[in-house]
Amino acid sequence: MSIGSWLEERTGWRSNVGAALDTKIAGGPSFAHVFGAVLGSILVIQAVTGILLAMSYSPSVSAAWASVAYIEDQVALGWFIRGMHLYGSSAMVIVAGLYLLQSAVWGGYKKPRELVWILQVVILGVLMLFPLTGHGLPWDQQGYWATKVELGITASAPGGAYIVQLAQGGNDMGNLTLTRLYAIHALLLPALVLILWLVRRALIRHHGLTPKWNAPDTAVGYFPDQAFRDAIAIALAVAALIAYTVYQGGAPLAAPADSTVPFDARPEWFIRPLFQLRKYAGPLEHLAALGAPVVVGGFLIGLPFVDRSPDRSPRRRPLVMAALALGGVVVLALVGLSFRDDANDEDLAKRVAWSEKRAAQARSLALANGVPPTGGTAVFSTAPHWQARVIWQKACASCHEGDDRKGPLITVGYGSRAWIRGFLTDPSGDAYFGRTKLAKTDKAMKAVEQTGAELDALVEMVYAQSGAKDVDAKKVEIGVGLFDSVCSDCHEREAGKDSDPGPNLFGMGSLAHRASLIANPAAPTMYGAHNEMPAFAADTTESDRAAIATWLAWMQTATARDVEALGEP
Amino acid sequence: MGGAAPRGEAPRFQRSLVGKESPLADDSASNGASRRRFLKLATCALGGGVGAAVAIPAIRYAITPIGEKTVSAADDPIDALPLEQVKPGAPPLQVTLVAPVQRDGWAAVKNVPLGAAWIRRDTGGTLTALSAVCPHLGCAVGFDGKQYVCPCHDSTFALDGAVQAGPSKRGLDPLPFEVVEGRLRIAWVRYRLGGPDREKA
């Protein structure tokens, strides 16, 4: 006895499958009947990709972004699976919407199928909740801000404050928001869809699917004619989904969520009509955003009770057809207008470009260094010279960068031979000490008059103070000789010796010298009485100063492109 | 298309789609069986194609962790303690080896305890560093004043790490160490569990 027969005896699978395959389709096989099968196949893809994503996803504020970046960049085909899941969710809403529309045109809501229809409207609504609960999960800028806005709109509905507290798990968005969104998205909604689908199937068993209004009064078995059409439609839909996912290079992932960094959040495309309507509604924005879905939902659910004639021909139901057409056109127009507005907004394009650059930087840092356990935004702190650059922006940049600076310009090449040469020949030049008060007095350093080989020697001597390894000892020796005749009236070069009016050159440009200059530039070995720079001993730690000194040493040989590559702190 | 065609007669739409020569277009009753077989094969082929297009990437994704070092730290020796604290002839000391940075999936975590080592110097001054992971099934091995004892399955080990009793098939695993500027530095190594041979995991 074959295994098949053995199983047949115990399970009856052959007769069950056979009966299922021979389910009679009213009106006979048709490509118009494929929507259910296509939707089912997309739901299966959503389940498969969703389970795979869940294997590498961690729903917590500190880990969510990092785990999604990990999926994108470090799990084999992670970008593809996540892309399929995201675009699959759109496909799901589109196909379910078309299915519903077909049912409306065919009069599928008419007696005795009112409840089937309402169930389908509810299922479409639940399907829309998948993207709405899913897009916050990566905890990137896009998801974070879009969720924030949606919760804000929900809060303005009657009783909305409670819904918001339930959805976000308390008074503000945080860890509990993610765990709840995740539980709703991955457990509650799938269970709900499954239950609703089972109920619908039971009703369909009772009533049969609605055939086209003018279909002949015949019924043909599902297999093979309808099955073949279904297979073609499914293959086309899945091929389109795969092609789109590959074309897009997977799903986007913005920079980690940061409540202090603004972001142009956009809702799902199917929420765009509300987003656009809001713009026109002015002070009534909340009413529009909340009212429109109620009107649309109310119309759809009320439809079977308004259009009660048994006639299913669209030609004899012009009002319903007109309402459907008008609704469809308005929704599509609003989606189109919203995308057009965005496409025409040049400022938006700049902000988007900036955000995308930041996202790319966060991704590459996460790939190279991993994400610190404090959370997604901490990935930026793994960038080279991060600590120094943050302090620099806060404490140093205003005096050493830009047009309003008061001190010497500090940028790439600072402390290099070329910089020293420029400084020696024009100490009060604009890029050097020209902006200081001292520069405007007769106490300012005089330009060095040496040229040619002598100037080279002086430059090398000053450069050598930093302890650099690549010095020309011969030149330094000549430079030291020149120092005694040219510089020593104002400068010392012996360790620890007080120097006036100019600073002691010993160790100048070395890490230790820079760190101690930052701590106390008015020290007698530094600028002494002529100092104009604030002391940072109290406001910075030793590690901060060492970091800045290292950063400056890096800048000495860096190019503008190197700095650009570090990104903004 | 009404789709009311009885079996064997394809609707008009389909005929124009597939052409006269196709079995789909063949509407003679005698060919109904071959047409049915064609549809069955085509349906299975399409279904199989869709299934493969989804299943192959899915499987590739799912098996990513195989052979992957998802949790890792540098192999460098880790600073443990000043050598002078390890007195010759004294009972073994347990030290925790803390990695400066551990990559764990997406996270890079600082100061992560990787494991423990038992350190001892015999009266001759010879230093041994033993992994506190029981070579049997990986429980943490303790010291009862005379010998090392695994609490899970009662393997016992002598001071030099050799098995004395119990199910362990080999002695405690030694860890490579070095002494730099008076400080003992120990490298954390995980060995394969269970067998009599010592292989890196």
PDB file of C-alpha atoms in Angstrom, chain A residues 27-31 52-53 56 58 63 66-67 70 75-78 81 216 218 223-225 228-229 232 235 367-373, chain B residues 1-5 7 11 13-14 24 35-36 39-40 42-43 46 50 53-54 57-58 60-62 64 68 70 103 105-109:
ATOM      1  CA  GLY A  27     -19.942  31.961 -13.371  1.00  0.00           C
ATOM      2  CA  GLY A  28     -17.049  29.699 -14.312  1.00  0.00           C
ATOM      3  CA  PRO A  29     -13.308  30.340 -14.471  1.00  0.00           C
ATOM      4  CA  SER A  30     -12.208  33.929 -15.021  1.00  0.00           C
ATOM      5  CA  PHE A  31      -9.294  36.241 -14.435  1.00  0.00           C
ATOM      6  CA  LEU A  52      12.243  35.935   9.264  1.00  0.00           C
ATOM      7  CA  LEU A  53      12.505  39.586  10.303  1.00  0.00           C
ATOM      8  CA  SER A  56      16.713  39.261  13.903  1.00  0.00           C
ATOM      9  CA  SER A  58      14.711  43.447  18.864  1.00  0.00           C
ATOM     10  CA  ALA A  63      18.235  47.987  20.009  1.00  0.00           C
ATOM     11  CA  ALA A  66      20.532  48.694  15.407  1.00  0.00           C
ATOM     12  CA  SER A  67      18.851  45.345  14.793  1.00  0.00           C
ATOM     13  CA  TYR A  70      21.918  44.645  11.139  1.00  0.00           C
ATOM     14  CA  VAL A  75      22.103  39.305   7.395  1.00  0.00           C
ATOM     15  CA  ALA A  76      22.291  37.574   4.023  1.00  0.00           C
ATOM     16  CA  LEU A  77      19.520  39.003   1.804  1.00  0.00           C
ATOM     17  CA  GLY A  78      18.188  40.917   4.815  1.00  0.00           C
ATOM     18  CA  ILE A  81      13.416  40.183   2.915  1.00  0.00           C
ATOM     19  CA  PRO A 216     -24.210  32.757 -17.003  1.00  0.00           C
ATOM     20  CA  THR A 218     -23.277  27.884 -14.493  1.00  0.00           C
ATOM     21  CA  PHE A 223      -9.371  22.974 -10.713  1.00  0.00           C
ATOM     22  CA  PRO A 224      -7.764  23.249 -13.169  1.00  0.00           C
ATOM     23  CA  ASP A 225      -9.205  26.210 -15.072  1.00  0.00           C
ATOM     24  CA  PHE A 228      -4.438  28.037 -13.651  1.00  0.00           C
ATOM     25  CA  ARG A 229      -5.691  31.624 -13.835  1.00  0.00           C
ATOM     26  CA  ILE A 232      -0.778  33.170 -13.496  1.00  0.00           C
ATOM     27  CA  ALA A 235       3.073  34.661 -10.461  1.00  0.00           C
ATOM     28  CA  LEU A 367      28.371  48.102  10.097  1.00  0.00           C
ATOM     29  CA  ALA A 368      31.949  49.014  10.963  1.00  0.00           C
ATOM     30  CA  ASN A 369      31.763  49.538  14.719  1.00  0.00           C
ATOM     31  CA  GLY A 370      28.516  48.030  15.983  1.00  0.00           C
ATOM     32  CA  VAL A 371      25.992  50.100  17.915  1.00  0.00           C
ATOM     33  CA  PRO A 372      26.646  50.988  21.571  1.00  0.00           C
ATOM     34  CA  PRO A 373      24.021  49.525  23.903  1.00  0.00           C
TER      35      PRO A 373
ATOM     36  CA  MET B   1     -15.761  36.692 -20.669  1.00  0.00           C
ATOM     37  CA  GLY B   2     -18.530  34.816 -19.020  1.00  0.00           C
ATOM     38  CA  GLY B   3     -16.329  31.878 -18.234  1.00  0.00           C
ATOM     39  CA  ALA B   4     -19.229  29.520 -18.581  1.00  0.00           C
ATOM     40  CA  ALA B   5     -17.274  27.277 -20.886  1.00  0.00           C
ATOM     41  CA  ARG B   7     -14.667  21.681 -19.628  1.00  0.00           C
ATOM     42  CA  PRO B  11     -13.231  30.977 -23.503  1.00  0.00           C
ATOM     43  CA  PHE B  13     -10.287  35.564 -24.539  1.00  0.00           C
ATOM     44  CA  GLN B  14      -7.983  32.712 -23.780  1.00  0.00           C
ATOM     45  CA  LEU B  24      -5.432  25.522 -24.208  1.00  0.00           C
ATOM     46  CA  ARG B  35      -5.678  20.034 -21.910  1.00  0.00           C
ATOM     47  CA  ARG B  36      -6.453  19.262 -18.315  1.00  0.00           C
ATOM     48  CA  LEU B  39      -3.269  23.160 -17.094  1.00  0.00           C
ATOM     49  CA  LYS B  40      -2.318  21.003 -14.140  1.00  0.00           C
ATOM     50  CA  ALA B  42       1.370  24.731 -15.867  1.00  0.00           C
ATOM     51  CA  THR B  43      -0.343  25.518 -12.573  1.00  0.00           C
ATOM     52  CA  LEU B  46       3.875  28.473 -11.825  1.00  0.00           C
ATOM     53  CA  VAL B  50       6.582  31.414  -7.053  1.00  0.00           C
ATOM     54  CA  ALA B  53      11.309  32.656  -5.664  1.00  0.00           C
ATOM     55  CA  VAL B  54      10.188  33.230  -2.089  1.00  0.00           C
ATOM     56  CA  PRO B  57      15.887  33.902  -0.363  1.00  0.00           C
ATOM     57  CA  ALA B  58      14.009  33.001   2.803  1.00  0.00           C
ATOM     58  CA  ARG B  60      19.346  31.881   2.598  1.00  0.00           C
ATOM     59  CA  TYR B  61      18.318  34.500   5.182  1.00  0.00           C
ATOM     60  CA  ALA B  62      17.371  31.943   7.805  1.00  0.00           C
ATOM     61  CA  THR B  64      22.830  33.183   7.900  1.00  0.00           C
ATOM     62  CA  GLU B  68      28.957  33.221  11.541  1.00  0.00           C
ATOM     63  CA  THR B  70      27.790  36.820  15.753  1.00  0.00           C
ATOM     64  CA  ARG B 103      30.434  42.634  19.268  1.00  0.00           C
ATOM     65  CA  GLY B 105      24.947  40.913  16.795  1.00  0.00           C
ATOM     66  CA  TRP B 106      24.242  44.570  16.124  1.00  0.00           C
ATOM     67  CA  ALA B 107      25.630  45.818  19.431  1.00  0.00           C
ATOM     68  CA  ALA B 108      29.152  46.777  20.408  1.00  0.00           C
ATOM     69  CA  VAL B 109      29.270  46.521  24.187  1.00  0.00           C
TER      70      VAL B 109
END
